[in-house]
mmCIF file of C-alpha atoms in Angstrom:
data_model
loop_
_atom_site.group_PDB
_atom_site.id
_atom_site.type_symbol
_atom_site.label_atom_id
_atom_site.label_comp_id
_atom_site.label_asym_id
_atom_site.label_seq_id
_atom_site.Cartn_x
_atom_site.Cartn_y
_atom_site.Cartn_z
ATOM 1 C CA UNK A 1 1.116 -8.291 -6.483
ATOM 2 C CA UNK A 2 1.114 -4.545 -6.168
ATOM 3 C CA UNK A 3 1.342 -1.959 -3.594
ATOM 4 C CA UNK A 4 0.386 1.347 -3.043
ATOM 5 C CA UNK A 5 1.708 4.264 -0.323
ATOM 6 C CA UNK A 6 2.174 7.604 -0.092
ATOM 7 C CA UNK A 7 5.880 9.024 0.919
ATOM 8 C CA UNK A 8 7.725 12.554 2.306
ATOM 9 C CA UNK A 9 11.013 12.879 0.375
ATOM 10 C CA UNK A 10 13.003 10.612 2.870
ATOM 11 C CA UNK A 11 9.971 7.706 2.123
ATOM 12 C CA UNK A 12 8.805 8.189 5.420
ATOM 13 C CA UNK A 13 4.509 6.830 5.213
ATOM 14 C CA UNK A 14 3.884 7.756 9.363
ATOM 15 C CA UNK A 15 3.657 8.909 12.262
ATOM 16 C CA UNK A 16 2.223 7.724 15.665
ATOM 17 C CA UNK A 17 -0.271 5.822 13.584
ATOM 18 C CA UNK A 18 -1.405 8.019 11.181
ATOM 19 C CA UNK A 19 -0.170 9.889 7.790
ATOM 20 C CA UNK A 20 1.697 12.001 7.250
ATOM 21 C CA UNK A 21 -0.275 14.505 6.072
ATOM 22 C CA UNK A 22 -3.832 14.872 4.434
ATOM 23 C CA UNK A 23 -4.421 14.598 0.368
ATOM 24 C CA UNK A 24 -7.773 14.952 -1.157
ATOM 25 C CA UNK A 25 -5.911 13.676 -4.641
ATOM 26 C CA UNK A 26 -3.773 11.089 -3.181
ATOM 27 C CA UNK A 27 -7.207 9.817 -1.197
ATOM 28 C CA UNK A 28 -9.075 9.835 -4.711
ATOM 29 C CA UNK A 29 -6.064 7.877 -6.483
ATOM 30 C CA UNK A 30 -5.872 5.496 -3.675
ATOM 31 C CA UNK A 31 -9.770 4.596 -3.565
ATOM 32 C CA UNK A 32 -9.455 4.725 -8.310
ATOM 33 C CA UNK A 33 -6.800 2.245 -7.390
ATOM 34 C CA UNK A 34 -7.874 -0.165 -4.940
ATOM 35 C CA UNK A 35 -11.543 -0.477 -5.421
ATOM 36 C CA UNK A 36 -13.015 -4.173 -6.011
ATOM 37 C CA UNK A 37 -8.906 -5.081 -5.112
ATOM 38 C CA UNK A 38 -7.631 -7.459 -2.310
ATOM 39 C CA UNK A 39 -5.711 -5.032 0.076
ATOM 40 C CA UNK A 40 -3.553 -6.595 2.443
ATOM 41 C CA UNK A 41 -2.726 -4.510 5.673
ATOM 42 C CA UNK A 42 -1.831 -4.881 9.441
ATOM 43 C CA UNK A 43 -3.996 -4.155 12.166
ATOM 44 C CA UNK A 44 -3.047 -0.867 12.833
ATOM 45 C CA UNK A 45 -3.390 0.331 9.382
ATOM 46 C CA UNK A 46 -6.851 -0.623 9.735
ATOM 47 C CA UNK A 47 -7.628 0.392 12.976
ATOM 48 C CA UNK A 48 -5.950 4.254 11.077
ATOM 49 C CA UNK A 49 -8.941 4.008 8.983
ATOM 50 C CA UNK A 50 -12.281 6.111 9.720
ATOM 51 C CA UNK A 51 -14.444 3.951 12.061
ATOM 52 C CA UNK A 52 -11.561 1.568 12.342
ATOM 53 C CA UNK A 53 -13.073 -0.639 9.556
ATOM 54 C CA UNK A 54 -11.907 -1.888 6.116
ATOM 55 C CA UNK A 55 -13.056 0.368 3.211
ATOM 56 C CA UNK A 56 -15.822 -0.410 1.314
ATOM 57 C CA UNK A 57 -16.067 -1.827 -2.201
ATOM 58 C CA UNK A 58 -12.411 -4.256 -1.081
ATOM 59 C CA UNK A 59 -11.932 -7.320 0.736
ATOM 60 C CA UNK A 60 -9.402 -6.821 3.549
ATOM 61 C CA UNK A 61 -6.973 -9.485 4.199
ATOM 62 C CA UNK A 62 -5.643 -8.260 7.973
ATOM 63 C CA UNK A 63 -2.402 -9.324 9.194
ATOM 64 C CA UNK A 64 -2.412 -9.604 13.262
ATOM 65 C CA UNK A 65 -0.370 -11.672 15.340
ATOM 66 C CA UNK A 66 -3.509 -11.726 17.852
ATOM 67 C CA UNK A 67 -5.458 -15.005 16.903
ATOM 68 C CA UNK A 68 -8.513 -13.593 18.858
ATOM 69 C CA UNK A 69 -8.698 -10.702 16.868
ATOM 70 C CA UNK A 70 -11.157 -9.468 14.498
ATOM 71 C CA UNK A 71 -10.864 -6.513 12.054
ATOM 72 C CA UNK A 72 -14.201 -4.594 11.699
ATOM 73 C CA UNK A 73 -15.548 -4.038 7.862
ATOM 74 C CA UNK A 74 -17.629 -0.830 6.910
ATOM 75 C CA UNK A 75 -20.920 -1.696 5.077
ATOM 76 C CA UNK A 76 -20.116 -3.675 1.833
ATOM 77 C CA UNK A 77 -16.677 -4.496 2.833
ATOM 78 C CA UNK A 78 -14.871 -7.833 3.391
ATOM 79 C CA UNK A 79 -12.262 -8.746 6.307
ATOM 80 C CA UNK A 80 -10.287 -11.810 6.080
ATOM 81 C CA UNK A 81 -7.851 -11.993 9.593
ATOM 82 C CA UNK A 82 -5.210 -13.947 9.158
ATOM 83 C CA UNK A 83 -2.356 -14.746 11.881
ATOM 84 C CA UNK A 84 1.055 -15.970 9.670
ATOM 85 C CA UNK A 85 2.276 -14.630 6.615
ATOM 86 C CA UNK A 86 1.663 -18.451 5.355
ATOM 87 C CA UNK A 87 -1.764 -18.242 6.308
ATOM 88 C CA UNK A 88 -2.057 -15.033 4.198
ATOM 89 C CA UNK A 89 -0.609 -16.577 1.743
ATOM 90 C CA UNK A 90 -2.962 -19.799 1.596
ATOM 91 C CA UNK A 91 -5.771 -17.191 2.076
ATOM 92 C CA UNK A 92 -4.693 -15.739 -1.225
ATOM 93 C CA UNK A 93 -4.312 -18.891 -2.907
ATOM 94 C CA UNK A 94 -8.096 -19.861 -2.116
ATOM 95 C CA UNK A 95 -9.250 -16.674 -3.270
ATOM 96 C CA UNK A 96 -7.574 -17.186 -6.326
ATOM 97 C CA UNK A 97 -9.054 -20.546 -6.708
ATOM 98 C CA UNK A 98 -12.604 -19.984 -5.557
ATOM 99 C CA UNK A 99 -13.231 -16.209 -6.424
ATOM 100 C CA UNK A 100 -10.645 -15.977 -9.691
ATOM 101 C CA UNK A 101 -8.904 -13.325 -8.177
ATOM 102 C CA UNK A 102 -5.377 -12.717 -10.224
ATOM 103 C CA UNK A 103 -2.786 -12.449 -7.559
ATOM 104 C CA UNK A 104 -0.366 -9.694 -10.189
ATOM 105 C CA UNK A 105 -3.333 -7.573 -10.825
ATOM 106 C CA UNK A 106 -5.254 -7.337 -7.581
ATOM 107 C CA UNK A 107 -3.616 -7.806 -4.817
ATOM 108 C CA UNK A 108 -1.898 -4.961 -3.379
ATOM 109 C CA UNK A 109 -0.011 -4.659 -0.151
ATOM 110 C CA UNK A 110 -1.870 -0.969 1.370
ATOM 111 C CA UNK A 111 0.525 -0.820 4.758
ATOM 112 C CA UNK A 112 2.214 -0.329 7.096
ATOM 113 C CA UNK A 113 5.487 -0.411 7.333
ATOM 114 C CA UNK A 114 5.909 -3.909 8.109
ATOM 115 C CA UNK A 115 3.763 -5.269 5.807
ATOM 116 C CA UNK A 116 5.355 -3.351 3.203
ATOM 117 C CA UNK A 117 8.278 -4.910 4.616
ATOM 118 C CA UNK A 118 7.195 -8.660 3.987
ATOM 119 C CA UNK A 119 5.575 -8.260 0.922
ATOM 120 C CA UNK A 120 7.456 -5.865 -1.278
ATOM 121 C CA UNK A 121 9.484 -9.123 -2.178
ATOM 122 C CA UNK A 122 6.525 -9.650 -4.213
ATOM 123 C CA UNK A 123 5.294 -6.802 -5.848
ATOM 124 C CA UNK A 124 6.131 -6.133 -9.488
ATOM 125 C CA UNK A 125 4.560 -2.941 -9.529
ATOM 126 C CA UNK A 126 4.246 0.275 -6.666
ATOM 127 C CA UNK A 127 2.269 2.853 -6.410
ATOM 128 C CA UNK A 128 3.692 5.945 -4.922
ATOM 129 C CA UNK A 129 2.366 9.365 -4.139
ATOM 130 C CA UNK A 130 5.850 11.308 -3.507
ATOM 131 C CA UNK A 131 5.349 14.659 -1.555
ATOM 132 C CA UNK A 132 7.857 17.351 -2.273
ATOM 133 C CA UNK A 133 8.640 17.369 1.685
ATOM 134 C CA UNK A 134 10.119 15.925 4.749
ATOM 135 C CA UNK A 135 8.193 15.134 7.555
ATOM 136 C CA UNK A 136 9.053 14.054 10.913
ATOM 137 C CA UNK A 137 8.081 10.185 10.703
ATOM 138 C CA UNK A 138 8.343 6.750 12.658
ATOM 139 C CA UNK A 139 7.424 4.410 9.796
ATOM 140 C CA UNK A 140 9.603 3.990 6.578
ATOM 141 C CA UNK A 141 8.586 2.830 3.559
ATOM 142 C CA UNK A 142 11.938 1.170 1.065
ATOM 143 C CA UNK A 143 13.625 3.693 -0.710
ATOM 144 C CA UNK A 144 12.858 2.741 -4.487
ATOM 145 C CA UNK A 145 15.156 5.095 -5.849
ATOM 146 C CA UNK A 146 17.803 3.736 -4.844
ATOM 147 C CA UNK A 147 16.504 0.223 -6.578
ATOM 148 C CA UNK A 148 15.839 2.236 -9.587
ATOM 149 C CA UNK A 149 19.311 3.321 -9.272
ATOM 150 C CA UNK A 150 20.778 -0.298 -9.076
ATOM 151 C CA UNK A 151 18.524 -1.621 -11.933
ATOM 152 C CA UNK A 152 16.135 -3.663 -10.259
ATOM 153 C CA UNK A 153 13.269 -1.296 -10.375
ATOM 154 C CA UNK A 154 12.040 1.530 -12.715
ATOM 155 C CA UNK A 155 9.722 4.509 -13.226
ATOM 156 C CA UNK A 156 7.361 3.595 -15.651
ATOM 157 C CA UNK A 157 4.557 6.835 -15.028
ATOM 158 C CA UNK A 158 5.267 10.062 -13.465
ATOM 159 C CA UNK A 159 2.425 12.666 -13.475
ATOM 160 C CA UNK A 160 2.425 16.554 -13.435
ATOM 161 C CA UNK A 161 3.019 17.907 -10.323
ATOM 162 C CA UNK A 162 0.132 18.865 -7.813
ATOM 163 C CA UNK A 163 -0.555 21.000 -5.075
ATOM 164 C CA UNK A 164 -3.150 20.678 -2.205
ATOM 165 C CA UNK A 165 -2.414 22.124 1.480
ATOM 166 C CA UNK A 166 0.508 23.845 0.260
ATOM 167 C CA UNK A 167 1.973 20.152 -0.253
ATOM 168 C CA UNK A 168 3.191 19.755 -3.483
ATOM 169 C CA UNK A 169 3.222 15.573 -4.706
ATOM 170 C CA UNK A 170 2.930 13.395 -7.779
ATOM 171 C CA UNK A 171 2.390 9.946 -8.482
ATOM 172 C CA UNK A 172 4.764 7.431 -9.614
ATOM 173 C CA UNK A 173 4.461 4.198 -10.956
ATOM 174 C CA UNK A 174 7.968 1.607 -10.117
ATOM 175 C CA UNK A 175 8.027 -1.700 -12.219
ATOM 176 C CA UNK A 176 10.058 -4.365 -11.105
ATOM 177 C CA UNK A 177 12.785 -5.018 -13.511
ATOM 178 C CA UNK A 178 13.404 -8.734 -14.819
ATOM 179 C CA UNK A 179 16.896 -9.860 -15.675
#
């Protein structure tokens, strides 16, 4: 499993629901990394997204404790609720089995900060856009420097710096590390 976010310099991903601030570029790397992926998000994260509804081109897996609740899909998307993490999981499990999805290679965990919470456990590879700036945020994502630091994680791609907004950011790419 994977997952993707974008983070302010103290790895803060939010506030009061939304991001932290707008990226063309991190937008564009987000949709080059995702699309025809499995995201896996919470309710709130997709209620952040325009319309409300799961991005096109993706199934959706939505975690909400509400068992009445159903996420909205934009045209020629895919929304799969699910109410446990187990039931996420077994969701995942069929999708492997009926639709040969390969849970390393496209499955990522897209938010928020609880989700990233449960299921960072199981990613072997992140996805971070890191903004050269601190924001004033709510939600958190794990610092993975401080894993790096510690061996258990690693920076296997760094791009060139870029600027949009007068934010400067780059991506990173942290690999799990295997004993």
């Amino acid at each position: 499993m994977k997952a993707i976010a974008v983070v302010d310099k103290n790895w803060g991903i939010g506030k009061d629901g939304a991001l932290l601030v707008h990226l063309p570029g991190d937008l564009k790397y987000f949709k080059e990394n995702t699309l025809g992926k499995v995201l896996i998000m919470g309710r709130k994260t997709l209620e952040s997204l325009p319309g409300g509804k799961a991005l096109p081109g993706r199934t959706t897996i939505v975690l909400s404790g509400d068992e009445n609740y159903e996420p909205k899909a934009a045209e020629g998307a895919r929304t799969l609720p699910c109410t446990s993490f187990d039931e996420l999981m077994a969701t995942l499990l069929s999708l492997e089995f009926a639709e040969g999805i390969d849970l390393e290679d496209d499955v990522i965990a897209a938010g928020g900060e609880s989700i990233y919470k449960q299921f960072l456990p199981y990613c072997n590879e992140i996805l971070i856009t890191k903004i050269d700036a601190e924001f004033d945020a709510d939600k958190h994502f794990e610092n993975l420097d401080e894993l790096a630091d510690c061996g258990m994680m690693k920076i296997t791609y760094e791009s060139e710096v870029m600027e949009e907004n007068g934010v400067r950011y780059r991506f990173l790419k942290y690999s799990r590390q295997t004993r």
